[in-house]
Short mmCIF file of C-alpha atoms in Angstrom, two decimals:
data_model
loop_
_atom_site.label_atom_id
_atom_site.label_comp_id
_atom_site.label_asym_id
_atom_site.label_seq_id
_atom_site.Cartn_x
_atom_site.Cartn_y
_atom_site.Cartn_z
CA UNK A 419 -2.23 -67.68 -29.07
CA UNK A 420 -5.69 -67.81 -27.57
CA UNK A 421 -6.37 -67.12 -23.86
CA UNK A 422 -9.18 -69.61 -23.46
CA UNK A 423 -8.09 -73.13 -22.59
CA UNK A 424 -11.13 -74.60 -24.32
CA UNK A 425 -10.08 -73.04 -27.65
CA UNK A 426 -6.68 -74.72 -27.47
CA UNK A 427 -5.81 -78.16 -28.86
CA UNK A 428 -4.82 -79.73 -25.57
CA UNK A 429 -4.63 -79.33 -21.85
CA UNK A 430 -3.24 -81.53 -19.10
CA UNK A 431 -4.90 -84.31 -17.18
CA UNK A 432 -2.24 -85.17 -14.66
CA UNK A 433 0.87 -85.73 -16.77
CA UNK A 434 -1.14 -86.64 -19.87
CA UNK A 435 -2.12 -84.21 -22.62
CA UNK A 436 -5.81 -84.43 -23.48
CA UNK A 437 -8.37 -82.39 -25.39
CA UNK A 438 -9.89 -79.69 -23.12
CA UNK A 439 -13.39 -81.12 -23.45
CA UNK A 440 -12.14 -84.61 -22.55
CA UNK A 441 -10.52 -83.41 -19.31
CA UNK A 442 -13.92 -82.71 -17.77
CA UNK A 443 -15.09 -86.26 -18.45
CA UNK A 444 -11.84 -87.78 -17.15
CA UNK A 445 -11.96 -85.71 -13.93
CA UNK A 446 -15.61 -86.66 -13.52
CA UNK A 447 -14.59 -90.33 -13.83
CA UNK A 448 -12.02 -89.88 -11.06
CA UNK A 449 -14.52 -88.34 -8.66
CA UNK A 450 -17.33 -90.79 -9.50
CA UNK A 451 -14.83 -93.49 -8.56
CA UNK A 452 -13.66 -92.00 -5.24
CA UNK A 453 -16.86 -90.26 -4.02
CA UNK A 454 -17.92 -92.93 -1.53
CA UNK A 455 -14.52 -93.27 0.11
CA UNK A 456 -13.51 -89.60 -0.30
CA UNK A 457 -13.72 -88.65 3.41
CA UNK A 458 -11.90 -91.75 4.65
CA UNK A 459 -9.15 -91.26 2.07
CA UNK A 460 -8.79 -87.56 2.93
CA UNK A 461 -8.25 -88.41 6.58
CA UNK A 462 -5.85 -91.19 5.73
CA UNK A 463 -3.83 -89.27 3.13
CA UNK A 464 -3.41 -86.11 5.19
CA UNK A 465 -3.35 -87.87 8.57
CA UNK A 466 -6.29 -85.68 9.55
CA UNK A 467 -4.43 -82.41 8.86
CA UNK A 468 -6.92 -81.47 6.11
CA UNK A 469 -9.32 -80.59 8.94
CA UNK A 470 -6.87 -77.96 10.21
CA UNK A 471 -6.33 -76.56 6.70
CA UNK A 472 -10.10 -76.20 6.33
CA UNK A 473 -10.46 -74.76 9.81
CA UNK A 474 -7.93 -72.03 8.95
CA UNK A 475 -9.90 -71.33 5.76
CA UNK A 476 -13.05 -70.81 7.85
CA UNK A 477 -11.16 -68.44 10.17
CA UNK A 478 -9.96 -66.32 7.26
CA UNK A 479 -13.38 -66.24 5.60
CA UNK A 480 -14.79 -63.66 8.07
CA UNK A 481 -18.22 -65.13 7.35
CA UNK A 482 -20.91 -64.05 9.81
CA UNK A 483 -24.67 -64.19 10.32
CA UNK A 484 -26.73 -63.29 7.27
CA UNK A 485 -23.92 -63.84 4.74
CA UNK A 486 -24.34 -65.57 1.38
CA UNK A 487 -21.60 -68.15 0.85
CA UNK A 488 -20.73 -70.25 -2.18
CA UNK A 489 -18.69 -73.40 -1.56
CA UNK A 490 -17.46 -74.47 -5.01
CA UNK A 491 -16.25 -78.05 -5.47
CA UNK A 492 -17.70 -78.47 -1.99
CA UNK A 493 -17.63 -82.24 -2.33
CA UNK A 494 -18.63 -83.91 0.88
CA UNK A 495 -19.55 -80.64 2.56
CA UNK A 496 -16.82 -80.11 5.20
CA UNK A 497 -16.75 -76.33 4.69
CA UNK A 498 -20.50 -76.03 4.05
CA UNK A 499 -21.21 -77.61 7.42
CA UNK A 500 -19.20 -74.94 9.23
CA UNK A 501 -20.51 -72.09 7.08
CA UNK A 502 -24.10 -73.20 7.73
CA UNK A 503 -23.51 -72.63 11.46
CA UNK A 504 -21.83 -69.24 10.86
CA UNK A 505 -24.42 -67.70 8.54
CA UNK A 506 -27.35 -68.75 10.73
CA UNK A 507 -31.00 -68.74 9.73
CA UNK A 508 -30.73 -65.42 7.93
CA UNK A 509 -27.86 -66.48 5.68
CA UNK A 510 -27.43 -69.04 2.92
CA UNK A 511 -24.76 -71.48 1.86
CA UNK A 512 -24.69 -72.92 -1.64
CA UNK A 513 -22.79 -76.17 -2.00
CA UNK A 514 -21.79 -76.44 -5.65
CA UNK A 515 -19.97 -79.28 -7.37
CA UNK A 516 -19.68 -80.25 -10.99
CA UNK A 517 -19.76 -83.92 -10.03
CA UNK A 518 -23.17 -85.35 -9.16
CA UNK A 519 -21.70 -88.28 -7.19
CA UNK A 520 -19.77 -85.93 -4.90
CA UNK A 521 -22.78 -83.65 -4.56
CA UNK A 522 -25.00 -86.60 -3.62
CA UNK A 523 -22.54 -87.83 -0.97
CA UNK A 524 -22.23 -84.29 0.44
CA UNK A 525 -25.97 -83.68 0.47
CA UNK A 526 -26.75 -87.02 2.15
CA UNK A 527 -24.06 -86.48 4.74
CA UNK A 528 -25.21 -82.96 5.66
CA UNK A 529 -28.88 -83.93 5.82
CA UNK A 530 -27.98 -86.93 8.02
CA UNK A 531 -26.24 -84.51 10.38
CA UNK A 532 -29.32 -82.28 10.55
CA UNK A 533 -27.75 -79.46 8.58
CA UNK A 534 -30.78 -78.21 6.67
CA UNK A 535 -32.69 -74.99 6.12
CA UNK A 536 -29.92 -72.67 4.99
CA UNK A 537 -28.02 -74.96 2.59
CA UNK A 538 -28.73 -75.33 -1.13
CA UNK A 539 -27.17 -77.79 -3.57
CA UNK A 540 -26.26 -76.87 -7.12
CA UNK A 541 -24.51 -78.94 -9.76
CA UNK A 542 -22.43 -76.32 -11.49
CA UNK A 543 -19.28 -75.80 -13.51
CA UNK A 544 -16.95 -73.26 -11.86
CA UNK A 545 -16.18 -71.76 -15.28
CA UNK A 546 -19.76 -70.59 -15.79
CA UNK A 547 -21.42 -70.22 -12.40
CA UNK A 548 -25.21 -70.06 -12.73
CA UNK A 549 -25.74 -67.11 -10.39
CA UNK A 550 -26.41 -63.42 -10.96
CA UNK A 551 -23.62 -60.86 -10.56
CA UNK A 552 -22.78 -59.60 -7.04
CA UNK A 553 -24.55 -62.45 -5.21
CA UNK A 554 -22.11 -63.82 -2.64
CA UNK A 555 -20.19 -62.36 0.31
CA UNK A 556 -17.67 -65.18 0.25
CA UNK A 557 -16.65 -67.91 -2.18
CA UNK A 558 -14.45 -70.84 -1.26
CA UNK A 559 -12.98 -73.54 -3.44
CA UNK A 560 -11.09 -76.19 -1.50
CA UNK A 561 -8.98 -78.72 -3.39
CA UNK A 562 -11.05 -78.13 -6.50
CA UNK A 563 -9.37 -75.50 -8.66
CA UNK A 564 -6.64 -77.82 -9.95
CA UNK A 565 -9.34 -80.03 -11.51
CA UNK A 566 -10.95 -77.15 -13.39
CA UNK A 567 -10.16 -77.17 -17.12
CA UNK A 568 -9.96 -73.38 -17.57
CA UNK A 569 -8.80 -71.92 -14.26
CA UNK A 570 -8.62 -68.33 -15.51
CA UNK A 571 -12.21 -68.49 -16.74
CA UNK A 572 -13.30 -69.99 -13.41
CA UNK A 573 -11.60 -67.16 -11.49
CA UNK A 574 -13.34 -64.57 -13.69
CA UNK A 575 -16.67 -66.32 -13.11
CA UNK A 576 -16.11 -66.28 -9.33
CA UNK A 577 -15.23 -62.60 -9.41
CA UNK A 578 -18.44 -61.89 -11.32
CA UNK A 579 -20.76 -63.54 -8.77
CA UNK A 580 -18.99 -62.08 -5.73
CA UNK A 581 -20.34 -58.88 -4.21
CA UNK A 582 -17.97 -55.90 -4.22
CA UNK A 583 -15.85 -56.30 -1.06
CA UNK A 584 -16.57 -60.04 -1.04
CA UNK A 585 -13.68 -62.44 -0.71
CA UNK A 586 -12.50 -65.50 -2.58
CA UNK A 587 -10.56 -68.17 -0.69
CA UNK A 588 -8.73 -70.85 -2.64
CA UNK A 589 -7.43 -73.77 -0.61
CA UNK A 590 -5.27 -75.94 -2.81
CA UNK A 591 -2.19 -78.13 -2.87
CA UNK A 592 0.84 -76.08 -3.83
CA UNK A 593 4.63 -76.14 -3.99
CA UNK A 594 6.98 -76.75 -1.08
CA UNK A 595 10.09 -74.59 -0.87
CA UNK A 596 12.15 -77.04 1.15
CA UNK A 597 14.11 -79.51 -1.06
CA UNK A 598 14.09 -82.23 1.62
CA UNK A 599 10.36 -81.90 2.19
CA UNK A 600 9.79 -81.93 -1.58
CA UNK A 601 11.68 -85.24 -1.92
CA UNK A 602 9.77 -86.82 0.94
CA UNK A 603 6.47 -85.47 -0.41
CA UNK A 604 7.22 -86.79 -3.93
CA UNK A 605 8.07 -90.23 -2.56
CA UNK A 606 4.88 -90.22 -0.50
CA UNK A 607 2.55 -89.05 -3.24
CA UNK A 608 3.88 -91.18 -6.10
CA UNK A 609 4.50 -94.42 -4.18
CA UNK A 610 2.43 -94.55 -1.00
CA UNK A 611 -0.63 -92.58 -2.14
CA UNK A 612 -1.62 -94.83 -5.10
CA UNK A 613 -1.00 -97.89 -2.90
CA UNK A 614 -3.30 -96.50 -0.19
CA UNK A 615 -5.87 -95.63 -2.86
CA UNK A 616 -5.84 -99.23 -4.11
CA UNK A 617 -6.13 -100.61 -0.59
CA UNK A 618 -8.91 -98.33 0.70
CA UNK A 619 -10.81 -97.19 -2.37
CA UNK A 620 -9.81 -100.01 -4.72
CA UNK A 621 -8.52 -97.44 -7.20
CA UNK A 622 -4.84 -96.54 -7.56
CA UNK A 623 -5.15 -94.62 -10.86
CA UNK A 624 -7.38 -91.89 -9.38
CA UNK A 625 -4.85 -91.26 -6.64
CA UNK A 626 -1.99 -91.24 -9.13
CA UNK A 627 -3.95 -88.55 -10.99
CA UNK A 628 -4.25 -86.64 -7.68
CA UNK A 629 -0.46 -86.60 -7.25
CA UNK A 630 0.13 -85.62 -10.89
CA UNK A 631 -2.51 -82.91 -10.90
CA UNK A 632 -0.91 -81.32 -7.83
CA UNK A 633 2.44 -81.10 -9.66
CA UNK A 634 0.76 -79.50 -12.70
CA UNK A 635 -1.11 -76.94 -10.60
CA UNK A 636 0.28 -73.36 -10.65
CA UNK A 637 2.58 -72.47 -7.76
CA UNK A 638 1.68 -69.87 -5.13
CA UNK A 639 2.96 -66.80 -6.98
CA UNK A 640 1.48 -67.87 -10.35
CA UNK A 641 -1.95 -68.47 -8.83
CA UNK A 642 -1.82 -65.09 -7.09
CA UNK A 643 -0.99 -63.45 -10.43
CA UNK A 644 -3.93 -65.29 -12.03
CA UNK A 645 -6.25 -63.96 -9.33
CA UNK A 646 -5.08 -60.40 -10.00
CA UNK A 647 -5.56 -60.97 -13.71
CA UNK A 648 -9.15 -62.10 -13.03
CA UNK A 649 -9.88 -58.82 -11.24
CA UNK A 650 -9.16 -59.53 -7.57
CA UNK A 651 -7.30 -57.05 -5.38
CA UNK A 652 -5.48 -57.27 -2.02
CA UNK A 653 -4.43 -60.79 -2.92
CA UNK A 654 -2.36 -62.73 -0.39
CA UNK A 655 -1.54 -66.33 0.34
CA UNK A 656 -0.64 -68.35 3.43
CA UNK A 657 1.53 -71.44 3.11
CA UNK A 658 0.55 -74.32 5.33
CA UNK A 659 2.49 -77.47 6.23
CA UNK A 660 5.63 -76.18 4.54
CA UNK A 661 3.81 -75.08 1.37
CA UNK A 662 2.23 -78.47 0.67
CA UNK A 663 -1.03 -76.53 0.83
CA UNK A 664 -1.61 -72.81 0.30
CA UNK A 665 -4.60 -70.65 1.06
CA UNK A 666 -5.01 -67.76 -1.40
CA UNK A 667 -7.26 -64.84 -0.59
CA UNK A 668 -8.52 -62.12 -2.90
CA UNK A 669 -11.08 -59.34 -2.63
CA UNK A 670 -13.44 -58.18 -5.37
CA UNK A 671 -13.02 -54.40 -5.72
CA UNK B 1205 -0.87 -74.69 12.10
CA UNK B 1206 0.13 -75.46 15.69
CA UNK B 1207 -2.07 -72.64 16.93
CA UNK B 1208 -4.98 -73.84 14.78
CA UNK B 1209 -4.53 -77.37 16.13
CA UNK B 1210 -4.36 -76.12 19.71
CA UNK B 1211 -7.50 -74.02 19.29
CA UNK B 1212 -9.35 -76.96 17.70
CA UNK B 1213 -8.41 -79.11 20.70
CA UNK B 1214 -9.39 -76.34 23.13
CA UNK B 1215 -12.74 -75.81 21.41
CA UNK B 1216 -13.61 -79.51 21.58
CA UNK B 1217 -12.71 -79.73 25.29
CA UNK B 1218 -14.58 -76.53 26.23
CA UNK B 1219 -17.71 -77.70 24.42
CA UNK B 1220 -17.46 -81.12 26.08
CA UNK B 1221 -17.22 -79.45 29.49
CA UNK B 1222 -20.06 -77.04 28.76
CA UNK B 1223 -22.34 -79.96 27.91
CA UNK B 1224 -21.95 -80.99 31.56
CA UNK B 1225 -23.41 -77.69 32.80
CA UNK B 1226 -26.83 -76.85 31.29
CA UNK B 1227 -27.09 -73.67 33.40
CA UNK B 1228 -23.94 -72.19 31.86
CA UNK B 1229 -25.05 -73.24 28.35
CA UNK B 1230 -28.33 -71.40 28.92
CA UNK B 1231 -26.48 -68.34 30.19
CA UNK B 1232 -24.16 -68.34 27.17
CA UNK B 1233 -27.10 -68.82 24.81
CA UNK B 1234 -28.30 -65.37 25.83
CA UNK B 1235 -24.94 -64.04 24.57
CA UNK B 1236 -25.37 -65.63 21.12
CA UNK B 1237 -23.28 -63.74 18.59
CA UNK B 1238 -20.87 -62.22 21.11
CA UNK B 1239 -17.16 -62.25 20.34
CA UNK B 1240 -14.61 -62.38 23.16
CA UNK B 1241 -10.98 -61.53 22.59
CA UNK B 1242 -8.34 -63.09 24.85
CA UNK B 1243 -5.03 -61.28 24.66
CA UNK B 1244 -2.28 -62.89 26.72
CA UNK B 1245 0.65 -60.49 26.90
CA UNK B 1246 3.20 -62.87 28.37
CA UNK B 1247 3.69 -65.29 26.70
CA UNK B 1248 2.19 -63.54 23.67
CA UNK B 1249 -0.94 -65.37 22.49
CA UNK B 1250 -4.23 -64.16 21.07
CA UNK B 1251 -7.46 -65.94 20.37
CA UNK B 1252 -11.11 -65.16 19.79
CA UNK B 1253 -14.03 -67.03 21.26
CA UNK B 1254 -17.38 -66.84 19.47
CA UNK B 1255 -20.47 -67.68 21.48
CA UNK B 1256 -23.47 -69.19 19.75
CA UNK B 1257 -26.41 -71.45 20.42
CA UNK B 1258 -24.31 -74.57 19.83
CA UNK B 1259 -21.54 -73.65 22.28
CA UNK B 1260 -18.26 -71.87 21.69
CA UNK B 1261 -16.00 -71.60 18.66
CA UNK B 1262 -12.32 -70.67 19.02
CA UNK B 1263 -10.34 -68.92 16.30
CA UNK B 1264 -6.93 -67.36 15.93
CA UNK B 1265 -8.13 -64.73 13.42
CA UNK B 1266 -11.01 -62.31 13.49
CA UNK B 1267 -11.49 -59.21 11.37
CA UNK B 1268 -14.72 -57.82 12.87
CA UNK B 1269 -15.48 -56.05 16.12
CA UNK B 1270 -15.25 -57.72 19.53
CA UNK B 1271 -17.62 -57.36 22.49
CA UNK B 1272 -15.22 -58.03 25.36
CA UNK B 1273 -11.42 -58.08 25.62
CA UNK B 1274 -9.51 -59.88 28.36
CA UNK B 1275 -5.91 -58.71 28.54
CA UNK B 1276 -3.16 -59.72 30.93
CA UNK B 1277 -0.30 -62.10 31.67
CA UNK B 1278 -0.64 -65.87 31.80
CA UNK B 1279 -0.68 -65.76 35.62
CA UNK B 1280 -3.74 -63.50 35.64
CA UNK B 1281 -5.58 -65.85 33.24
CA UNK B 1282 -4.71 -68.81 35.50
CA UNK B 1283 -6.02 -66.86 38.47
CA UNK B 1284 -9.17 -66.02 36.50
CA UNK B 1285 -9.83 -69.69 35.76
CA UNK B 1286 -9.11 -70.80 39.34
CA UNK B 1287 -10.87 -68.02 41.25
CA UNK B 1288 -14.61 -67.93 40.68
CA UNK B 1289 -15.42 -65.88 43.76
CA UNK B 1290 -13.44 -62.65 43.38
CA UNK B 1291 -14.63 -59.83 41.14
CA UNK B 1292 -12.69 -59.71 37.85
CA UNK B 1293 -11.41 -56.18 38.48
CA UNK B 1294 -9.71 -57.41 41.66
CA UNK B 1295 -7.55 -59.93 39.75
CA UNK B 1296 -4.07 -58.45 39.58
CA UNK B 1297 -2.79 -57.77 36.06
CA UNK B 1298 -6.10 -58.58 34.33
CA UNK B 1299 -7.83 -55.90 32.31
CA UNK B 1300 -11.38 -56.60 31.12
CA UNK B 1301 -12.89 -54.06 28.73
CA UNK B 1302 -15.83 -53.83 26.35
CA UNK B 1303 -19.63 -53.96 26.53
CA UNK B 1304 -20.56 -53.71 30.26
CA UNK B 1305 -23.72 -55.82 29.80
CA UNK B 1306 -21.81 -58.68 28.18
CA UNK B 1307 -19.07 -58.43 30.83
CA UNK B 1308 -21.67 -58.61 33.62
CA UNK B 1309 -23.39 -61.62 32.00
CA UNK B 1310 -20.06 -63.41 31.52
CA UNK B 1311 -18.96 -62.68 35.09
CA UNK B 1312 -22.25 -64.01 36.42
CA UNK B 1313 -21.99 -67.18 34.27
CA UNK B 1314 -18.38 -67.66 35.41
CA UNK B 1315 -19.40 -67.41 39.06
CA UNK B 1316 -22.31 -69.85 38.74
CA UNK B 1317 -20.45 -72.35 36.59
CA UNK B 1318 -20.64 -75.91 37.95
CA UNK B 1319 -18.84 -78.26 35.61
CA UNK B 1320 -19.57 -81.88 36.40
CA UNK B 1321 -16.14 -83.12 35.35
CA UNK B 1322 -16.66 -86.42 37.21
CA UNK B 1323 -19.38 -87.49 34.82
CA UNK B 1324 -17.06 -86.71 31.87
CA UNK B 1325 -14.47 -89.14 33.30
CA UNK B 1326 -17.16 -91.74 34.04
CA UNK B 1327 -18.48 -91.38 30.50
CA UNK B 1328 -15.02 -92.12 29.13
CA UNK B 1329 -13.84 -94.99 31.27
CA UNK B 1330 -17.01 -96.38 32.83
CA UNK B 1331 -18.77 -95.63 36.12
CA UNK B 1332 -16.83 -97.98 38.46
CA UNK B 1333 -13.35 -97.07 37.16
CA UNK B 1334 -14.40 -93.41 36.88
CA UNK B 1335 -15.58 -93.11 40.48
CA UNK B 1336 -12.50 -94.99 41.73
CA UNK B 1337 -10.26 -92.61 39.77
CA UNK B 1338 -12.17 -89.56 41.03
CA UNK B 1339 -11.96 -90.82 44.65
CA UNK B 1340 -8.21 -91.38 44.17
CA UNK B 1341 -7.81 -87.87 42.77
CA UNK B 1342 -9.78 -86.44 45.69
CA UNK B 1343 -7.60 -88.37 48.18
CA UNK B 1344 -4.39 -87.14 46.51
CA UNK B 1345 -5.74 -83.57 46.42
CA UNK B 1346 -6.81 -83.64 50.08
CA UNK B 1347 -3.41 -85.15 51.05
CA UNK B 1348 -1.65 -82.30 49.25
CA UNK B 1349 -3.94 -79.70 50.84
CA UNK B 1350 -3.40 -81.27 54.31
CA UNK B 1351 0.35 -81.43 53.76
CA UNK B 1352 0.37 -77.79 52.66
CA UNK B 1353 -1.63 -76.65 55.70
CA UNK B 1354 0.57 -78.70 58.06
CA UNK B 1355 3.74 -77.34 56.45
CA UNK B 1356 2.44 -73.82 56.76
CA UNK B 1357 1.47 -74.23 60.44
CA UNK B 1358 4.68 -76.02 61.40
CA UNK B 1359 6.72 -73.50 59.47
CA UNK B 1360 5.23 -70.69 61.55
CA UNK B 1361 6.06 -72.52 64.82
CA UNK B 1362 9.59 -73.25 63.58
CA UNK B 1363 10.16 -69.61 62.68
CA UNK B 1364 8.87 -68.43 66.07
CA UNK B 1365 11.25 -70.83 67.86
CA UNK B 1366 14.13 -69.80 65.66
CA UNK B 1367 13.42 -66.13 66.33
CA UNK B 1368 14.09 -66.72 70.03
CA UNK B 1369 17.64 -67.95 69.42
CA UNK B 1370 18.53 -65.87 66.38
CA UNK B 1371 20.12 -62.50 67.49
CA UNK B 1372 18.34 -59.36 66.40
CA UNK B 1373 19.91 -56.82 64.04
CA UNK B 1374 20.88 -54.28 66.84
CA UNK B 1375 22.51 -57.12 68.80
CA UNK B 1376 24.50 -58.14 65.72
CA UNK B 1377 25.54 -54.51 65.11
CA UNK B 1378 26.70 -54.09 68.71
CA UNK B 1379 28.63 -57.37 68.53
CA UNK B 1380 30.23 -56.26 65.28
CA UNK B 1381 31.26 -52.93 66.85
CA UNK B 1382 32.81 -54.77 69.84
CA UNK B 1383 34.80 -57.05 67.47
CA UNK B 1384 36.09 -53.94 65.61
CA UNK B 1385 37.14 -52.27 68.87
CA UNK B 1386 38.93 -55.44 70.04
CA UNK B 1387 40.74 -55.73 66.72
CA UNK B 1388 41.84 -52.07 67.02
CA UNK B 1389 43.16 -52.67 70.57
CA UNK B 1390 45.06 -55.79 69.48
CA UNK B 1391 46.70 -53.88 66.59
CA UNK B 1392 47.58 -50.99 68.93
CA UNK B 1393 49.14 -53.45 71.48
CA UNK B 1394 51.04 -55.19 68.70
CA UNK B 1395 52.55 -51.86 67.57
CA UNK B 1396 53.64 -51.03 71.14
CA UNK B 1397 55.29 -54.44 71.57
CA UNK B 1398 57.17 -54.02 68.30
CA UNK B 1399 58.47 -50.60 69.37
CA UNK B 1400 59.74 -51.86 72.72
#
C-alpha cells in the first residue's frame, strides 16, 4: 500500500469516492460557488461562534511583532487581519489559499479595511508550499485541512517551511464526544445547513459537502498522530464547543 | 469559550470607552507593546491586556513575558477602578509589580483618565434621549448619595440619643451582681422557712 494519497485509486469527496486529482477540482468548485457569501454563511451557520474559535487560535499562536506568519486556506482573511496587527510593520503575514475566488474576496476585504503593507497574497496548494525551508514562525490553517487531498503531505510541507521552534495551529471541525450533542449536531448539519445554504447562498450541495467532509475528517487523536508522523513535537489539542471544533497545536523541533 | 467570549466583549467595551478619551489613548500609545497581567485571586481569574497603537487587546493566554502584574482579590480590583485619586500601593489587598516606568505611566494615565461616557450613550440612542437618560441617572445617583448622607447623619444622632438611655457595661454588671445576691438571699430564706 502506498502512503501518498495521490498515488491511490480513490479518495473521498464528502461521502463520495473520487479520483485524488478530481477532488481538488470538486473542492475548488465548492469554494468558487460559496466565496461571495462565505462570511455571511459562517456567521449564520455558527451563530457567530466561529469568531470566538478564531480568537482562541490567535491567543494560542503567541505571534508578536516582527514574526513571519503563514495563514493557509486563509479564505476571507479573518485570521490574517488579526495577525497583521500583531506582527506590526516589521513582520509579515502571508495569506495563502488554493482557491483564487476565496483569495480575491479575502484580498479585497482586507484592502478595503486598510490592512496593507505587511500582508502578501499567494495562491498555493498546502501540499507543496512555495516557500523556502524554515521561513515562518507560525502557520495556521483554519477550516481548510479537511479539504486538502493529501493531508499527510500537507502537514509535512508545513513542517518544512516552519522555523525550528515555530508552531502549527490547525483549527478544524472535529468529533463530539457527547452522544446527545452528536445527534443534535447531525440533525443540524444534514437538514438545516443545506437548507440555509440554499436560502442564503443559493447552493445546498456545497453545504451538504461541508457536513459530509466534516464527518470524513480525522478525529482529534488521529489528527494529532498525523502531526507527530509529519515531524511535529509537543502536540496538543483543545476541544471547543463540545468537540464540534478542535484546535491542534504542534511545534517544529 | 465563555472566558474567550467575555474577554472579547470586554475588549470591545474598553476600546469604545478609550475612543472617548484622546488623552488616555495618547498616554497608552507611549506604552505600545506592553503586556499587563491581571491576576484576580478570589474569584480566580486571569487575563492579559496588550497595549498597542490601536487600543487594547485582551487575551486569556500569553506565553511571553509581562511588563506589569496586578494581583489581588475582586474587591481590590473594584476599588482600583473606582478610586482614581489614591496611590495604587495604598489600595488594600492589591499588589502591583513589574517595570517601574510602565507602572508609573499607567498610574498617571489612570489618574488623568476622563471617559466621556455620556457621549457614548448619546451616540447610541440619540442626543435628546441620551441627555434625558443621563440627567435621570444623575438624579437617581444624587438621590442615593443624599439618602446615604442623611442616613449616616441621622444614624449618628440616633445612636447618641440611644447611648443616653442604654445602661453602660459596669452598670449592667452591678445590676447583675445585685440580682445574684437577691436570688441567694431568697434561697437562704426559703431554706430557713422549710426548716421551721
